[in-house]
């Protein structure tokens, strides 16, 4: 078995792919014969690439994981072939290195961790060099286009050489343990599902906030903005997982069939509704993690109209979710790094405790993806003590205690799951073409709406929860964001 990695000297490869592959190898989860052929433009040889990979592991993994024999055995799996993907002739040398390792093509998986502008020439080069055989799998990293049209163009290019069943589109959120835990929670327990609909749920909130700014990725980010960088992919996938019907089985077709139905049921937000249903912001000067930080325009080096924050009120127009708003927000330079899904249940229909018991707060199920994964259910409980006027109630958390329950299990990088599945050929946690296209359809309408309504980002100070209009977006419905 051979894994061929393009973009092997890039940031993603060094931060995520190599440490993940090492983690899998060290735990004995990779096929014993797996070879990794790394390629990029830099004119290195295998020894120099192994040095680079060793340094990447040392930088991105805890020292106690770096057992010297395991590191040496891992580096030994690596071969490096320099390649300029825009030069068709260069693929001959690559094929000469790969073919002896993966003679049938069924035992070859390819990971494109490059700029999308290289997808076309790379695929053409692979085909011409005979490296796109009938069993070969191809994994692609985002951005898969910047709108529906460009995403279709990329998908068409890929489809000409790799059928859908062998195309693995990565959304790294699907590799996160807690995202998969959402499925376990919903479909491994009888407790929640009977309430999981408009009759039991008042609204859903999804927050993915980051404290970082654009961190040297300004050029890419400025061309995308928060809507396309985070909502189009990760956040809509979270919506799909929260809202999907129970699939018949946990397999690629059943799960993705149900997700795409949700994505196609999203009520379009267009020119008529965009002002009521969306808020966009851009960070100005402010503070992050106790330090003074500069505005987006300063980070970028020029003024820009790209949003670094977006909040949306989304509806899933089907029987289950009729009338249940999904509030989404994401942004850079917010006060905390926090990814959370909150399911806010409906209030009890009638309080038997009168006014002395205190306000009865509706139950909330909070699924925290990061920084510390956890699942917490808030319930009303009696305050201990005697009170002449009757029972006093208080909201207390029922902590599912994921960190303690699984304290002995190492938390894995999302890419470990995804790389393992790519090598095994299981696409369940990868995004199918119809999903990506439904996601872009929804996003394109919002962007067209912003343009038609002349909406531009409102300023917010770095280190705050976005423009105040984002607070008004939910407060109008009598709902507060859970910070
Ligand atoms: C990426 C975005 O897809 O996800 C980044 O391009 C963002 O802008 C990142 O920072 C967030 O991922 P995570 O796993 O840190 O939540």
XYZ file of C-alpha atoms and ligand atoms in Angstrom:
499
model
C 0.000 0.000 0.000
C 1.300 3.457 -0.900
C 0.170 6.919 0.109
C 1.253 9.625 -2.298
C 1.163 13.097 -0.733
C 1.298 16.269 -2.832
C 2.210 19.529 -1.090
C 4.469 17.555 1.255
C 6.566 20.517 2.378
C 3.506 22.701 3.048
C 2.145 23.914 6.346
C -0.818 21.518 6.487
C 1.381 18.559 5.792
C 3.878 19.495 8.482
C 1.307 20.452 11.124
C -1.310 17.786 10.540
C -0.560 15.101 7.969
C 2.888 13.968 9.111
C 2.052 14.025 12.855
C -1.178 12.107 12.113
C 0.563 9.485 10.017
C 3.197 9.128 12.713
C 0.468 8.691 15.364
C -1.151 5.942 13.306
C 2.168 4.253 12.599
C 3.303 4.370 16.229
C 0.038 2.736 17.310
C 0.365 -0.014 14.715
C -2.689 1.173 12.786
C -1.055 1.569 9.391
C -0.576 -1.408 7.065
C 2.898 -2.752 7.826
C 3.939 -2.321 4.205
C 2.595 1.254 3.824
C 5.066 3.486 2.032
C 4.618 7.239 1.935
C 5.810 8.989 -1.200
C 6.026 12.715 -0.517
C 6.229 15.240 -3.292
C 6.474 19.005 -3.642
C 8.301 21.545 -5.726
C 11.377 21.879 -3.438
C 14.428 20.138 -4.804
C 15.131 17.949 -1.791
C 16.241 14.341 -1.683
C 14.734 11.666 0.555
C 17.319 12.176 3.314
C 16.652 15.923 3.441
C 12.884 15.339 3.460
C 13.205 12.860 6.313
C 15.080 15.559 8.251
C 12.302 18.026 7.536
C 9.663 15.480 8.590
C 11.575 14.704 11.791
C 11.655 18.401 12.656
C 7.924 18.717 11.921
C 7.158 15.840 14.320
C 9.352 17.398 17.015
C 7.614 20.739 16.610
C 4.041 19.475 16.568
C 3.985 16.473 18.907
C 4.645 16.145 22.639
C 8.165 14.963 23.368
C 6.920 11.856 25.226
C 5.317 10.574 22.029
C 8.561 10.751 20.103
C 9.998 7.354 20.962
C 13.223 7.267 18.888
C 12.660 3.766 17.466
C 9.111 4.684 16.420
C 10.305 7.934 14.815
C 13.078 6.145 12.942
C 10.691 3.428 11.722
C 8.238 6.086 10.551
C 10.827 8.196 8.727
C 12.005 5.033 7.042
C 8.603 4.752 5.315
C 9.134 8.111 3.569
C 10.451 8.632 0.045
C 10.647 12.100 -1.477
C 10.331 12.925 -5.165
C 10.611 16.606 -6.215
C 7.955 17.571 -8.720
C 6.672 20.689 -10.406
C 3.027 19.758 -10.942
C 2.708 22.248 -13.790
C 5.350 20.358 -15.790
C 3.721 17.268 -17.397
C 7.142 15.714 -18.067
C 7.926 15.684 -14.334
C 5.367 12.959 -13.615
C 7.530 10.290 -15.274
C 10.002 10.324 -12.375
C 7.156 10.209 -9.879
C 5.575 7.234 -11.621
C 8.927 5.469 -11.647
C 9.097 5.871 -7.857
C 5.465 4.951 -7.156
C 4.708 2.120 -9.591
C 6.989 -0.500 -8.046
C 5.438 0.270 -4.649
C 1.824 0.167 -5.884
C 1.823 -2.067 -8.931
C -1.936 -2.630 -9.215
C -3.169 0.908 -8.477
C -5.693 -0.600 -6.027
C -3.059 -0.143 -3.388
C -2.525 3.563 -4.033
C -4.141 6.497 -2.221
C -3.311 10.060 -3.228
C -3.666 13.112 -1.007
C -3.686 16.548 -2.666
C -2.625 19.049 -0.044
C -1.925 21.759 -2.611
C -3.511 24.939 -3.893
C -6.647 24.107 -5.938
C -5.036 25.785 -8.966
C -2.732 22.739 -9.056
C -5.547 20.153 -8.921
C -6.115 20.230 -12.705
C -2.465 19.869 -13.805
C -1.807 17.326 -11.052
C -4.718 15.112 -12.071
C -3.752 15.396 -15.747
C -0.174 14.440 -14.854
C -1.330 11.471 -12.768
C -3.531 10.196 -15.597
C -0.807 10.596 -18.215
C 1.704 8.822 -15.970
C -0.699 5.909 -15.385
C -1.119 6.723 -11.696
C -4.904 7.113 -11.758
C -5.688 3.404 -12.028
C -9.135 1.894 -11.480
C -8.642 1.277 -7.755
C -6.756 4.446 -6.848
C -8.322 6.836 -4.338
C -7.928 10.608 -4.351
C -8.303 12.872 -1.312
C -8.680 16.634 -1.699
C -8.313 19.463 0.751
C -10.382 22.627 0.762
C -10.947 25.145 -0.667
C -12.922 23.185 -3.238
C -13.889 26.257 -5.186
C -14.991 29.721 -4.183
C -18.600 29.367 -5.354
C -20.858 26.773 -6.948
C -19.512 27.333 -10.466
C -15.839 27.023 -9.531
C -16.576 24.091 -7.239
C -18.324 22.325 -10.126
C -15.351 22.991 -12.372
C -13.021 21.349 -9.814
C -15.412 18.451 -9.287
C -15.658 17.909 -13.050
C -11.883 17.867 -13.388
C -11.630 15.313 -10.617
C -14.547 13.228 -11.892
C -12.924 12.860 -15.293
C -10.242 10.705 -13.664
C -11.677 9.556 -10.330
C -15.285 8.402 -9.917
C -17.210 9.709 -6.919
C -16.782 6.468 -4.942
C -13.007 6.983 -5.013
C -13.035 10.748 -4.359
C -12.480 11.686 -0.739
C -13.292 15.364 -0.028
C -11.915 16.377 3.329
C -13.785 18.468 5.858
C -11.515 18.048 8.842
C -14.395 18.724 11.257
C -15.779 15.300 10.346
C -12.565 13.756 11.659
C -13.004 15.325 15.095
C -13.989 12.865 17.820
C -16.682 15.115 19.186
C -18.299 15.590 15.809
C -18.600 11.829 15.505
C -19.793 11.809 19.103
C -22.762 13.828 17.963
C -23.862 10.816 15.949
C -23.175 8.523 18.899
C -25.209 10.767 21.174
C -28.167 11.031 18.814
C -28.302 7.508 17.487
C -26.704 5.476 20.278
C -29.175 6.640 22.914
C -32.945 6.442 23.053
C -33.062 9.426 25.377
C -32.780 12.407 23.066
C -34.346 11.370 19.785
C -37.997 11.494 20.976
C -37.512 15.211 21.718
C -35.289 15.964 18.725
C -37.754 17.950 16.614
C -39.872 21.064 16.557
C -42.060 19.724 19.368
C -39.160 19.424 21.803
C -36.522 21.877 20.615
C -36.830 25.639 20.757
C -33.699 26.499 18.820
C -30.147 25.407 18.096
C -26.990 27.487 18.414
C -23.661 26.687 16.833
C -20.665 28.832 17.697
C -17.194 28.288 16.259
C -15.105 31.129 17.601
C -11.385 31.661 17.318
C -9.059 34.053 19.111
C -6.502 34.020 16.312
C -6.461 36.520 13.462
C -5.519 35.613 9.924
C -2.021 34.456 10.925
C -0.127 34.955 7.708
C -2.958 33.473 5.625
C -4.243 36.951 4.764
C -4.142 36.575 1.028
C -6.161 33.345 1.006
C -8.528 34.492 3.736
C -9.238 37.851 2.185
C -10.434 36.109 -0.952
C -12.835 33.960 1.069
C -14.074 35.540 4.307
C -15.713 33.821 7.264
C -18.800 32.678 5.351
C -16.852 30.681 2.807
C -13.931 29.726 5.047
C -15.988 28.295 7.920
C -19.746 28.237 7.266
C -19.776 26.749 3.773
C -18.033 23.628 5.004
C -17.578 22.984 8.730
C -20.634 24.731 10.115
C -23.074 23.453 7.510
C -21.764 19.942 8.121
C -22.516 20.436 11.825
C -26.027 21.622 10.943
C -26.480 18.534 8.774
C -25.365 16.186 11.555
C -27.637 17.841 14.118
C -30.639 17.927 11.795
C -30.379 14.719 9.750
C -32.850 11.875 9.995
C -31.484 8.652 11.487
C -29.646 6.840 8.701
C -30.429 3.141 8.400
C -26.767 2.242 8.853
C -23.498 3.962 9.629
C -22.154 3.672 6.119
C -21.114 6.139 3.451
C -24.296 6.072 1.397
C -26.797 6.033 4.251
C -25.124 8.830 6.238
C -24.465 11.091 3.282
C -27.948 10.549 1.819
C -29.438 11.891 5.037
C -27.016 14.823 5.319
C -27.656 16.009 1.792
C -31.416 16.047 2.396
C -30.842 18.551 5.208
C -28.507 20.674 3.111
C -31.094 20.810 0.361
C -33.780 21.783 2.862
C -31.973 24.918 4.052
C -34.265 27.861 3.492
C -32.435 30.185 1.094
C -31.298 33.465 2.606
C -31.480 35.918 -0.265
C -31.730 39.638 -0.996
C -35.168 39.799 0.635
C -34.121 38.189 3.930
C -30.405 38.745 4.193
C -30.628 41.796 6.433
C -32.933 40.069 8.908
C -31.046 36.765 8.870
C -27.356 37.654 8.690
C -24.778 39.906 10.311
C -21.262 40.451 9.039
C -18.354 42.020 10.853
C -14.675 42.754 10.567
C -12.316 43.055 13.535
C -10.687 46.356 14.370
C -7.938 47.053 16.893
C -8.506 45.425 20.246
C -7.176 42.802 22.618
C -6.705 39.060 22.427
C -5.462 36.791 25.205
C -4.500 39.866 27.243
C -2.393 41.504 24.517
C -3.127 44.432 22.260
C -3.789 43.261 18.708
C -4.137 45.061 15.422
C -7.129 45.330 13.125
C -7.774 43.030 10.183
C -6.809 45.816 7.775
C -3.465 46.187 9.580
C -2.901 42.424 9.602
C -3.636 42.407 5.903
C -1.722 45.535 5.001
C -4.652 47.217 3.260
C -8.323 48.060 3.715
C -10.745 45.294 2.816
C -14.455 44.530 2.708
C -14.028 40.875 3.642
C -15.941 39.640 6.676
C -14.029 38.082 9.570
C -17.267 37.408 11.465
C -20.619 36.137 10.368
C -23.800 35.279 12.231
C -26.782 33.653 10.553
C -30.294 32.644 11.410
C -30.967 29.518 9.415
C -34.071 27.375 8.943
C -34.292 23.782 7.823
C -37.567 23.621 5.956
C -38.885 20.146 6.630
C -41.372 18.472 8.967
C -38.936 17.826 11.774
C -37.528 21.341 11.996
C -40.487 23.536 11.121
C -40.127 26.790 13.070
C -36.825 25.898 14.816
C -34.140 28.515 14.134
C -30.504 27.455 13.917
C -28.313 30.404 14.958
C -24.765 30.135 13.660
C -21.825 32.389 14.365
C -18.150 32.212 13.676
C -15.301 34.662 13.593
C -11.670 35.481 14.091
C -10.385 37.509 17.055
C -13.315 36.659 19.297
C -12.887 36.432 23.088
C -12.443 32.641 23.293
C -11.583 29.628 21.221
C -14.760 27.710 21.519
C -16.728 25.386 19.290
C -20.067 24.473 20.742
C -23.422 23.190 19.661
C -26.264 24.050 22.008
C -29.604 22.346 21.699
C -32.096 24.513 23.586
C -35.158 22.467 24.505
C -38.624 23.906 24.954
C -39.749 25.153 28.342
C -42.110 23.065 30.480
C -45.693 23.910 29.479
C -46.665 24.979 33.005
C -44.715 25.612 36.194
C -46.202 23.980 39.281
C -43.743 25.874 41.476
C -45.265 29.325 41.175
C -43.070 32.369 41.374
C -41.189 31.436 44.545
C -39.438 28.538 42.874
C -37.538 30.923 40.641
C -37.737 30.977 36.876
C -37.672 27.538 35.305
C -34.974 27.558 32.683
C -35.440 25.314 29.686
C -33.020 22.388 29.432
C -29.969 22.754 27.274
C -27.705 20.130 25.814
C -24.282 21.612 25.113
C -21.899 19.633 22.960
C -18.484 21.215 23.179
C -16.146 20.289 20.365
C -13.171 22.323 21.533
C -11.035 23.359 23.285
C -12.029 20.667 25.827
C -14.535 18.245 24.433
C -17.491 17.642 26.655
C -21.219 17.057 26.698
C -23.331 18.757 29.284
C -27.054 18.771 29.971
C -28.470 21.560 32.089
C -31.388 20.540 34.278
C -33.445 22.190 36.995
C -32.866 20.764 40.467
C -34.059 21.632 43.939
C -31.768 23.828 45.975
C -30.914 22.029 49.210
C -32.506 23.489 52.334
C -35.833 24.311 53.888
C -37.958 27.125 52.623
C -41.344 28.039 53.985
C -42.563 29.251 50.623
C -41.988 26.022 48.753
C -39.259 24.476 46.647
C -36.486 26.584 45.230
C -35.084 25.405 41.946
C -31.754 26.078 40.358
C -30.208 25.157 37.034
C -27.378 22.642 37.460
C -25.216 20.942 34.879
C -25.383 17.208 34.399
C -21.909 16.671 33.093
C -21.442 13.689 30.857
C -17.749 14.009 31.705
C -16.266 12.908 28.399
C -12.707 13.856 29.524
C -12.938 11.693 32.661
C -14.812 8.812 31.111
C -12.113 8.448 28.502
C -9.144 9.840 30.434
C -6.898 6.973 29.375
C -7.575 7.398 25.665
C -5.278 9.679 23.687
C -7.089 12.484 21.868
C -6.309 12.141 18.226
C -5.789 14.734 15.535
C -8.833 14.832 13.214
C -6.595 13.868 10.293
C -5.667 10.557 11.938
C -9.246 9.310 11.515
C -9.475 10.697 7.981
C -6.138 9.312 6.792
C -6.943 5.920 8.252
C -10.285 5.893 6.413
C -8.671 7.063 3.180
C -6.144 4.231 3.365
C -8.926 1.748 4.179
C -11.137 3.193 1.403
C -14.076 4.172 3.651
C -15.635 7.499 2.531
C -18.313 7.790 5.278
C -16.594 10.786 6.907
C -15.808 12.530 3.631
C -18.069 14.966 1.828
C -19.917 13.829 -1.276
C -20.198 16.039 -4.338
C -23.932 16.644 -3.931
C -23.334 17.837 -0.355
C -20.636 20.312 -1.411
C -22.844 21.634 -4.171
C -25.868 22.038 -1.895
C -23.595 23.908 0.550
C -22.388 26.257 -2.179
C -25.928 26.874 -3.439
C -26.914 28.096 0.023
C -23.769 30.226 0.441
C -23.901 31.780 -3.038
C -27.426 33.067 -2.383
C -26.296 34.753 0.818
C -23.371 36.442 -0.903
C -25.583 37.602 -3.760
C -28.019 38.899 -1.138
C -25.289 40.860 0.629
C -24.339 42.427 -2.634
C -27.897 43.280 -3.625
C -28.621 44.763 -0.194
C -25.279 46.627 -0.144
C -24.307 44.905 3.137
C -20.701 45.371 4.194
C -18.996 44.214 7.402
C -19.652 46.206 10.559
C -16.586 46.856 12.706
C -16.067 45.044 16.022
C -13.196 45.404 18.443
C -10.867 42.404 18.462
C -11.611 40.369 21.579
C -15.385 40.945 21.538
C -18.246 38.749 20.325
C -18.623 40.522 16.990
C -20.814 43.487 16.095
C -23.707 44.269 18.440
C -26.077 43.484 15.578
C -25.157 39.813 16.106
C -26.666 40.063 19.571
C -29.778 41.716 18.189
C -30.115 38.885 15.655
C -31.095 36.448 18.402
C -32.501 38.867 20.978
C -35.233 39.838 18.515
C -36.453 36.259 18.932
C -36.058 36.376 22.711
C -32.915 34.237 22.580
C -29.439 35.001 23.968
C -26.185 33.567 22.716
C -24.607 31.232 25.262
C -21.078 32.593 25.670
C -9.977 25.936 8.586
C -10.066 27.406 8.271
O -10.755 25.187 7.688
O -10.445 25.707 9.904
C -9.292 28.227 9.274
O -9.564 27.644 6.961
C -9.712 27.886 10.681
O -9.457 29.619 9.037
C -9.697 26.377 10.898
O -8.818 28.521 11.569
C -10.300 26.013 12.243
O -10.080 24.650 12.495
P -10.039 24.115 13.973
O -9.880 22.628 13.822
O -8.854 24.780 14.642
O -11.341 24.505 14.596
